[in-house]
mmCIF file of C-alpha atoms and ligand atoms in Angstrom:
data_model
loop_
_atom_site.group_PDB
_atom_site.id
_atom_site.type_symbol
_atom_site.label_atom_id
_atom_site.label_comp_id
_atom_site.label_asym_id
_atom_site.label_seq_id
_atom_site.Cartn_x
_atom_site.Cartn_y
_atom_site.Cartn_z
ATOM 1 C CA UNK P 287 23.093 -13.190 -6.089
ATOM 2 C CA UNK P 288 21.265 -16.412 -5.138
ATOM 3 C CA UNK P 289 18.750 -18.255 -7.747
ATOM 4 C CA UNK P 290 16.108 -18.019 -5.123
ATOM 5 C CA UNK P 291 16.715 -13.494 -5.340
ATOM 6 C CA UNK P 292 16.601 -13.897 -9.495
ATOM 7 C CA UNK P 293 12.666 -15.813 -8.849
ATOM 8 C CA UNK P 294 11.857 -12.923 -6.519
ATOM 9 C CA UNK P 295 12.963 -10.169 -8.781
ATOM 10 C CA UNK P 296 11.485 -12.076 -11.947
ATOM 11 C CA UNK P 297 8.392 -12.527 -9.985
ATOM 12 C CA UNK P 298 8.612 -8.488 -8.955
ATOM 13 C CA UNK P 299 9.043 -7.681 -12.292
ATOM 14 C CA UNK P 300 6.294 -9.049 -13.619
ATOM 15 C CA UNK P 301 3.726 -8.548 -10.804
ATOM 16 C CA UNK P 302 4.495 -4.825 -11.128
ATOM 17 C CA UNK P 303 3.839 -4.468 -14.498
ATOM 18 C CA UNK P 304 0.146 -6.405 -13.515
ATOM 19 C CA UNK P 305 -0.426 -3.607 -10.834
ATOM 20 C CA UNK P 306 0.299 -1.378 -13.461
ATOM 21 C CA UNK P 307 -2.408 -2.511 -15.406
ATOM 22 C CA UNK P 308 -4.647 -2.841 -11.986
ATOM 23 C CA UNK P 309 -4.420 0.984 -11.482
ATOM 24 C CA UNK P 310 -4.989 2.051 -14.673
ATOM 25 C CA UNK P 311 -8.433 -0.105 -15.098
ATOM 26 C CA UNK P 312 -9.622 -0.610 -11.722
ATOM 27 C CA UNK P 313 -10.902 3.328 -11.247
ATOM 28 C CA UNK P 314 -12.787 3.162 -14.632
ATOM 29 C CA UNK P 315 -14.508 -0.189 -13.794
ATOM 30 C CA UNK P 316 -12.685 -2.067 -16.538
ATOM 31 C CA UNK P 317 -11.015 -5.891 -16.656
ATOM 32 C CA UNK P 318 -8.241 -6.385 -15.224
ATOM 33 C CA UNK P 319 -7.694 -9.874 -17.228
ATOM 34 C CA UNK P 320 -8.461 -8.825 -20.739
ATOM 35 C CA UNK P 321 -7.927 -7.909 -23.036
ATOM 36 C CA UNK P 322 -4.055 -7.690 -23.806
ATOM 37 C CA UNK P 323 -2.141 -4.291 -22.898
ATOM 38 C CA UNK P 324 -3.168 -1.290 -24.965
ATOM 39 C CA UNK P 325 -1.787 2.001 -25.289
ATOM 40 C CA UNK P 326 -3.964 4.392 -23.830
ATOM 41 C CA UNK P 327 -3.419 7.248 -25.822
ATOM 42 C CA UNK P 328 -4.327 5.663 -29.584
ATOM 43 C CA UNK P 329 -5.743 2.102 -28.718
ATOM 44 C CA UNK P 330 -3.264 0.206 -30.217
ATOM 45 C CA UNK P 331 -2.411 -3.881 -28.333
ATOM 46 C CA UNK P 332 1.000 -3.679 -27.319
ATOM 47 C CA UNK P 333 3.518 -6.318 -28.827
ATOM 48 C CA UNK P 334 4.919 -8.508 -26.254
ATOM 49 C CA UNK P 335 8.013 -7.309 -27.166
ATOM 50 C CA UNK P 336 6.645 -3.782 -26.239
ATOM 51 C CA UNK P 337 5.551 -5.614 -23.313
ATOM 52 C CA UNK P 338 8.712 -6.554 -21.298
ATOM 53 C CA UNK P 339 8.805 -4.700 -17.634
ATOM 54 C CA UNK P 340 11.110 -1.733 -17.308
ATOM 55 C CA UNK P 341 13.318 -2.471 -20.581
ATOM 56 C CA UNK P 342 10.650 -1.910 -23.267
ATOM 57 C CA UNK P 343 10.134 1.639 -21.627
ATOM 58 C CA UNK P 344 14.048 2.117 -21.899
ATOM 59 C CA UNK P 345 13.969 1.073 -25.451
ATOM 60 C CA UNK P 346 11.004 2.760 -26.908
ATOM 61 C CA UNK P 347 12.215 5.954 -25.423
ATOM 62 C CA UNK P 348 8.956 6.300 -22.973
ATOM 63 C CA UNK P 349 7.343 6.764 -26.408
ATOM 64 C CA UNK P 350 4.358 4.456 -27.927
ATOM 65 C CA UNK P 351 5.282 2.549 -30.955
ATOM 66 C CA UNK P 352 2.497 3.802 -32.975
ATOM 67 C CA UNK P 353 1.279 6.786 -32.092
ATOM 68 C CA UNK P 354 4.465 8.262 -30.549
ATOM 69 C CA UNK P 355 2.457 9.394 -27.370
ATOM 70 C CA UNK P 356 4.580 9.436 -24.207
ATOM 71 C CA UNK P 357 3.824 6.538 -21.984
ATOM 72 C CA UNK P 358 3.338 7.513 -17.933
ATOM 73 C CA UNK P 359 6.800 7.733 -16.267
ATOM 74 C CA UNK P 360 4.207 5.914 -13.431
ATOM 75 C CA UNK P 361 4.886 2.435 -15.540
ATOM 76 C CA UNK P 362 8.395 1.955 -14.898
ATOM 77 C CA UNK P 363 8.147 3.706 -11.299
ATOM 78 C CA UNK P 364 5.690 1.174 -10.275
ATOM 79 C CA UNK P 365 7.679 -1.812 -11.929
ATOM 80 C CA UNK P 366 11.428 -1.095 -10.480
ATOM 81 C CA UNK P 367 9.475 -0.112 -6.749
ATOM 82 C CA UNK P 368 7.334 -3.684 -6.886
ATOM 83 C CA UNK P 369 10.756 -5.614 -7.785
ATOM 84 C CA UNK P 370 12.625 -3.428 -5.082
ATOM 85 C CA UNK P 371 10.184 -4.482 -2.288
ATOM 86 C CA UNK P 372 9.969 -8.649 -3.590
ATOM 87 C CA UNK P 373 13.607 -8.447 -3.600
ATOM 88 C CA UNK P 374 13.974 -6.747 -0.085
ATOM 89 C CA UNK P 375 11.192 -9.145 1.363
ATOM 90 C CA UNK P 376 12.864 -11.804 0.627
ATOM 91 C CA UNK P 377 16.181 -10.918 1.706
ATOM 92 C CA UNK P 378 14.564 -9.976 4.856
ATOM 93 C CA UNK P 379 12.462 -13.042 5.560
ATOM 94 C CA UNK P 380 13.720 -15.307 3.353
ATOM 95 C CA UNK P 381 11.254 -18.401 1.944
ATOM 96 C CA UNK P 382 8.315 -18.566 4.494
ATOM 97 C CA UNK P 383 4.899 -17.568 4.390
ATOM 98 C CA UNK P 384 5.167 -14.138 6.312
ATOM 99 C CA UNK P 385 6.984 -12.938 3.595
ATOM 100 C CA UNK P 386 3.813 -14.393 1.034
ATOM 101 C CA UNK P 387 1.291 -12.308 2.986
ATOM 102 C CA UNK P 388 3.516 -9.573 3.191
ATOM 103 C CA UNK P 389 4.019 -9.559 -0.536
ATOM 104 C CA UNK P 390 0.567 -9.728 -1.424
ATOM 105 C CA UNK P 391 -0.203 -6.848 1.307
ATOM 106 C CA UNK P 392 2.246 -4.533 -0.242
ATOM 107 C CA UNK P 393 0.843 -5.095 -4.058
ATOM 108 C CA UNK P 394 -1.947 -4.078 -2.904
ATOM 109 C CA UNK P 395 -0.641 -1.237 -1.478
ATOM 110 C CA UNK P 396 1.201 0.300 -4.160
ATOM 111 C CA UNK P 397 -1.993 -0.357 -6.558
ATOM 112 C CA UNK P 398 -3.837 1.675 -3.465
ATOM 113 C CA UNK P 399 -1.272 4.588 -3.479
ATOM 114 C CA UNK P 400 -0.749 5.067 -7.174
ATOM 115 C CA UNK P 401 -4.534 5.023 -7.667
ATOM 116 C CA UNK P 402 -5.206 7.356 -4.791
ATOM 117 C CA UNK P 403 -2.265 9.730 -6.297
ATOM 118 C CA UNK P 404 -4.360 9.613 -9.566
ATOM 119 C CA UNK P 405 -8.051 10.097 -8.616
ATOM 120 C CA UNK P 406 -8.243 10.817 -4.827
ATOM 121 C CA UNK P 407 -10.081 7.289 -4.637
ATOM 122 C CA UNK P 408 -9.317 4.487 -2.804
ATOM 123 C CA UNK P 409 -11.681 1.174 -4.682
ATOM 124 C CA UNK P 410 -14.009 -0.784 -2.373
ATOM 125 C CA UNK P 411 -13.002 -3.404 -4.363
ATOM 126 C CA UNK P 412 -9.490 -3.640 -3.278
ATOM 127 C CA UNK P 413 -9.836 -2.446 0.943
ATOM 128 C CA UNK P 414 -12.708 -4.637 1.547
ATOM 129 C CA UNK P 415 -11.551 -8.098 0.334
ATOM 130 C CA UNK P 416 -8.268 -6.494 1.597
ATOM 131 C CA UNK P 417 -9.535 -6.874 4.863
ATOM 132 C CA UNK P 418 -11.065 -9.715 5.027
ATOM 133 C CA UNK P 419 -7.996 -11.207 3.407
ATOM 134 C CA UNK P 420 -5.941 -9.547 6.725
ATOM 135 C CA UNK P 421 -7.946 -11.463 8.922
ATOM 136 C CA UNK P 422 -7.751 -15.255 7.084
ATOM 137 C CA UNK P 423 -4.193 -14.759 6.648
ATOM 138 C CA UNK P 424 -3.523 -13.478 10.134
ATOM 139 C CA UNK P 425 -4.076 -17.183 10.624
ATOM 140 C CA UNK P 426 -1.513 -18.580 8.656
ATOM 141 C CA UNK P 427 1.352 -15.852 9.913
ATOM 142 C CA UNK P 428 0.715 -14.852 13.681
ATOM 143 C CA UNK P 429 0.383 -10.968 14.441
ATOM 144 C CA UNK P 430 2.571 -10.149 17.324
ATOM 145 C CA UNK P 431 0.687 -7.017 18.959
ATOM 146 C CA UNK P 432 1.415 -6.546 22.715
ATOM 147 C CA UNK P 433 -1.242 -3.593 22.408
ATOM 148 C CA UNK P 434 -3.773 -5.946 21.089
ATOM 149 C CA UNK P 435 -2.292 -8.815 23.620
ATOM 150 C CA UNK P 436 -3.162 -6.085 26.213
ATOM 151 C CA UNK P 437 -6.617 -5.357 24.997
ATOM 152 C CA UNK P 438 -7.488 -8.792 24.995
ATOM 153 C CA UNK P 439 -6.565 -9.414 28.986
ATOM 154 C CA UNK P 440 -8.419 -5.847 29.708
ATOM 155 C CA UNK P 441 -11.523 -7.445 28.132
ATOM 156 C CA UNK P 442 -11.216 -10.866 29.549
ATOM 157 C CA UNK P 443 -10.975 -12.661 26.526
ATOM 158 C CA UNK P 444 -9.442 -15.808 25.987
ATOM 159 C CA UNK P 445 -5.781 -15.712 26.227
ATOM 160 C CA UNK P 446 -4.366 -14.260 23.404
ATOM 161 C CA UNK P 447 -1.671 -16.885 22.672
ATOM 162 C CA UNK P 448 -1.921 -19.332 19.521
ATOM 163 C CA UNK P 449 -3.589 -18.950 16.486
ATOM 164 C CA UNK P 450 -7.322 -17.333 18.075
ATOM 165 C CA UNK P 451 -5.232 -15.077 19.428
ATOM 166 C CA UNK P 452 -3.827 -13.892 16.384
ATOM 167 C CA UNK P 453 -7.164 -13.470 14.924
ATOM 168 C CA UNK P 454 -8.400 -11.650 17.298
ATOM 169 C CA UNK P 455 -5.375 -9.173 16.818
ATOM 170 C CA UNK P 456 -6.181 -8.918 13.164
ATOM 171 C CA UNK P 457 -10.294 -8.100 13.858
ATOM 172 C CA UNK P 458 -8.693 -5.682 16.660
ATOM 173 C CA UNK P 459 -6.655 -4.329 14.257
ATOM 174 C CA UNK P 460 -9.145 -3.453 11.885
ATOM 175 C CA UNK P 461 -11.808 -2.214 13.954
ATOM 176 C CA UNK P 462 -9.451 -0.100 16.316
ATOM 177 C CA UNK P 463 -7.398 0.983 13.367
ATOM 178 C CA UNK P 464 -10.651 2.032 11.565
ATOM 179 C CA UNK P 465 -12.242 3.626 14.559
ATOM 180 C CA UNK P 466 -9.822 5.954 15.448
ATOM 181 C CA UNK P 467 -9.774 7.248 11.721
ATOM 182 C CA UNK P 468 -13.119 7.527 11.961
ATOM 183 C CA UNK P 469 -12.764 8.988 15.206
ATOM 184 C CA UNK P 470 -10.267 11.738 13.667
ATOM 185 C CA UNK P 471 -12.707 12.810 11.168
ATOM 186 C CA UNK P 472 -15.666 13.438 13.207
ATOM 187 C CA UNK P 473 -13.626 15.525 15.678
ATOM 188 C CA UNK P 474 -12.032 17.259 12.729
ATOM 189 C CA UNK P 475 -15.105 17.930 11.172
ATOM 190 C CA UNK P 476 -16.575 19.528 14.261
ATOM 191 C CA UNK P 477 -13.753 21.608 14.261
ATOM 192 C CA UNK P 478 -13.246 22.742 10.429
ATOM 193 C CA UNK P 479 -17.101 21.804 9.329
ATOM 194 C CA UNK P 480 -15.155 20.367 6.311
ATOM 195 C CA UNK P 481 -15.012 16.750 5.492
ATOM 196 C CA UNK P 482 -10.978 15.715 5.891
ATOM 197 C CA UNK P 483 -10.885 12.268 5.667
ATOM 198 C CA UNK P 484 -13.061 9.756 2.684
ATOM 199 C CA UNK P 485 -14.505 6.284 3.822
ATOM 200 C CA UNK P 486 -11.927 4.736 1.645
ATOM 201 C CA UNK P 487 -9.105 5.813 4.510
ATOM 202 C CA UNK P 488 -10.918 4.390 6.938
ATOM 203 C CA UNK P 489 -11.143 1.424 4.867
ATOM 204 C CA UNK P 490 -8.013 1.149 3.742
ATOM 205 C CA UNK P 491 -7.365 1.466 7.380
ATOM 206 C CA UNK P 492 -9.010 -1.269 8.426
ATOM 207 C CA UNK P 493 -7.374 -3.535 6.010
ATOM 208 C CA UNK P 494 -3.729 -1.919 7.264
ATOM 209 C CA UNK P 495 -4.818 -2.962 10.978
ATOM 210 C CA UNK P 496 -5.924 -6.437 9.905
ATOM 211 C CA UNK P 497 -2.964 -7.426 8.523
ATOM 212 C CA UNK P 498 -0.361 -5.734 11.402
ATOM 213 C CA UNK P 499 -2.259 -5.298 14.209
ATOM 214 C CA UNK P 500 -3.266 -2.572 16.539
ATOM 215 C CA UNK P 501 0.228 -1.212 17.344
ATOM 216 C CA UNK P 502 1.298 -1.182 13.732
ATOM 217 C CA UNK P 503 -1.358 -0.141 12.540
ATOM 218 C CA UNK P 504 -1.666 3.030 14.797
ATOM 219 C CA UNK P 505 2.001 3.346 13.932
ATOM 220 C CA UNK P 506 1.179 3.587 9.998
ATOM 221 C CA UNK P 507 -1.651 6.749 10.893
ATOM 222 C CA UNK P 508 0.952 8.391 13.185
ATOM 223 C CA UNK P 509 3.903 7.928 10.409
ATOM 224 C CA UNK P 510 1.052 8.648 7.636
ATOM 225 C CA UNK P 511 0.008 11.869 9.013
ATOM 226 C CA UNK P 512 3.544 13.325 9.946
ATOM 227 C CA UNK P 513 4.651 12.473 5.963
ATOM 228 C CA UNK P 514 1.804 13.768 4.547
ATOM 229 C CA UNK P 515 2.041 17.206 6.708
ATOM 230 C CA UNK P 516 5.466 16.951 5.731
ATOM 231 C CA UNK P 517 4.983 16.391 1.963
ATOM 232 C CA UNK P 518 1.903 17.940 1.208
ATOM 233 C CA UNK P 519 3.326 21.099 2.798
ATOM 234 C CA UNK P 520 6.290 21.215 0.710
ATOM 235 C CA UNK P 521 4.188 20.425 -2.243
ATOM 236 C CA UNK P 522 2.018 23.047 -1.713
ATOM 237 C CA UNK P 523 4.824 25.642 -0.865
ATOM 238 C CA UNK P 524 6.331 24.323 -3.859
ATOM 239 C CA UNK P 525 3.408 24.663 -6.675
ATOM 240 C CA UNK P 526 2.025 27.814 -5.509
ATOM 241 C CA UNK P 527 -1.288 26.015 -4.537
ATOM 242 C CA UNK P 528 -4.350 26.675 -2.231
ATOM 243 C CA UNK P 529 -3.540 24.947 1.199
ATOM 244 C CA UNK P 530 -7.440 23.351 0.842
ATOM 245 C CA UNK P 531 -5.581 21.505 -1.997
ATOM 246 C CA UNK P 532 -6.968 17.763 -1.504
ATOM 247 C CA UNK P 533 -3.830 15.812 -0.527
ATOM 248 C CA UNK P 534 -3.738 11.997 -0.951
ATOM 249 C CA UNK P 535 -3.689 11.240 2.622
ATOM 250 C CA UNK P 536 -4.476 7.258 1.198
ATOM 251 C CA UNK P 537 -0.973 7.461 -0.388
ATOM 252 C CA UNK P 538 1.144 8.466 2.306
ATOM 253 C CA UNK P 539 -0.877 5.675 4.378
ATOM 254 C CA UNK P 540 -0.107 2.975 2.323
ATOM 255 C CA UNK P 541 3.500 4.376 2.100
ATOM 256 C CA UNK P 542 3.819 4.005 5.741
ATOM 257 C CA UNK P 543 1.985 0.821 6.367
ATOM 258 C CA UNK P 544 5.096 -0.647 4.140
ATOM 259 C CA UNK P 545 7.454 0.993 6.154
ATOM 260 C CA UNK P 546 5.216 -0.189 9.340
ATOM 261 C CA UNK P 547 5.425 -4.017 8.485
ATOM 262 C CA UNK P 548 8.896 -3.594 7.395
ATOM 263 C CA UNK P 549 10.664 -1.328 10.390
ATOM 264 C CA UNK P 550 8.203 -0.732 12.572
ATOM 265 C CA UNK P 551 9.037 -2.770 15.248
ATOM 266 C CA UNK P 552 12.797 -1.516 15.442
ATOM 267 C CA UNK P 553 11.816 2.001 14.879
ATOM 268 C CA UNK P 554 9.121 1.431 18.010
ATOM 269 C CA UNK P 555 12.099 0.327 20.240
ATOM 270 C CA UNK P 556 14.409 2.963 19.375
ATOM 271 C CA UNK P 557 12.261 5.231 19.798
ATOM 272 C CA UNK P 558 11.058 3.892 23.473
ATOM 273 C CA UNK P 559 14.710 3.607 24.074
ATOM 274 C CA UNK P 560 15.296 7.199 23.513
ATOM 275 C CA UNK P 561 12.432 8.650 25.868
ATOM 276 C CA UNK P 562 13.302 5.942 28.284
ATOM 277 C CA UNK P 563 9.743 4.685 28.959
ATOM 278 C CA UNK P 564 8.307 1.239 29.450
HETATM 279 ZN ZN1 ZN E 269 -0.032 4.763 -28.815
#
């Protein structure tokens, strides 16, 4: 393995364990910067030997220390999935700044989806600077989105090339992205009189379009939906639970935004290549 694959992992490892601490204090409006790691059973300020990403789980047993209370299997989850995805990144894109904004899209992500899978809540505070940050960035790494490119011409806009054109993709993005959520839940609430979708999807939404566009972005709802039919069904066959069971439809967006930026385009042109259109 390279040096430049150890930084990435290092650098995965310890980013996960701060998004570990992001989506454990973000839903109850705590700091995020101090003060040191606790244990959240008995109160106690870890020792940063106790501290160490994924080995001081393996060594303590998944047990506290002091108090002996088991610490979240979510901890090490979230650690070895963060360093999976900076290691793949990189390996994908190599040093350049796509892979920078991708890697700070992604960490936000994951804190998204684990906090979603925790309280069925998806923080202003992350989706909203989360989109703005989409549509900065979209400067610095050009969105490719013929759909957008398309939607451009149809309005008459300046031509879509260079790096206006990119922003406009990322405001497209977010707007059309966000829209046809939005769109989704009005119809569906017409049709069920029950409210299926939270303003945080929509948001989170509209951050997912900012930073990939229109076409991955409506890739990411279609690939969200199908995986949380898929999932939540089988969970809900599974437990034994009501099918009104709230599902964390946030969760298996973020989920397939990642797999959106990462395959989407290849998984686009197989599948055109299959049904033979365009
Ligand atoms: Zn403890």
């Amino acid at each position: 393995m390279s040096l430049m694959e150890w930084v990435f992992i290092s650098l995965g490892l310890k980013i996960g364990s701060f998004l570990n601490v992001c989506i454990v204090r973000i839903p109850r409006r705590q700091s995020i910067v101090s003060p040191r790691s606790f244990c959240t059973r008995c109160g106690q300020a870890l020792k940063p030997y106790d501290n160490i990403p994924l080995i001081s789980y393996l060594v303590l047993g998944g047990k506290c220390r002091f108090c002996k209370g088991t610490i979240s299997w979510q901890y090490p989850v979230v650690e070895a999935l963060t360093t999976a995805i900076f290691w793949g990144t990189y390996a994908g894109y190599g040093l350049q700044w796509k892979t920078a904004v991708l890697l700070v899209f992604f960490s936000a992500l994951i804190v998204l989806v684990f906090i979603d899978l925790n309280h069925r809540l998806l923080p202003d505070v992350i989706t909203l600077p989360g989109i703005a940050l989409g549509v900065v960035l979209s400067l610095l790494v050009g969105i490719e989105d013929d759909v957008g490119t398309a939607l451009v011409q149809l309005a008459g806009l300046p031509d879509s090339g260079g790096r206006w054109g990119w922003l406009i993709s990322s405001l497209l993005g977010a707007f059309i992205c966000g829209g046809f959520l939005w769109l989704v839940g009005a119809v569906y609430f017409k049709l069920k009189k029950v409210e299926g979708l939270g303003g945080g999807d929509l948001k989170l939404m509209g951050m997912v379009g900012a930073f990939l566009g229109v076409k991955l972005g409506l890739l990411t709802i279609m690939l969200g939906s199908v995986l949380g039919a898929l999932v939540g069904l089988a969970y809900i066959k599974m437990t034994g639970k009501d099918y009104r069971y709230p599902l964390p439809f946030g969760s298996f967006l973020g989920v397939a935004a990642i797999g959106a930026a990462l395959w989407g385009e290849q998984l686009l042109s197989w599948y055109l290549g299959i049904t033979g259109r365009l």
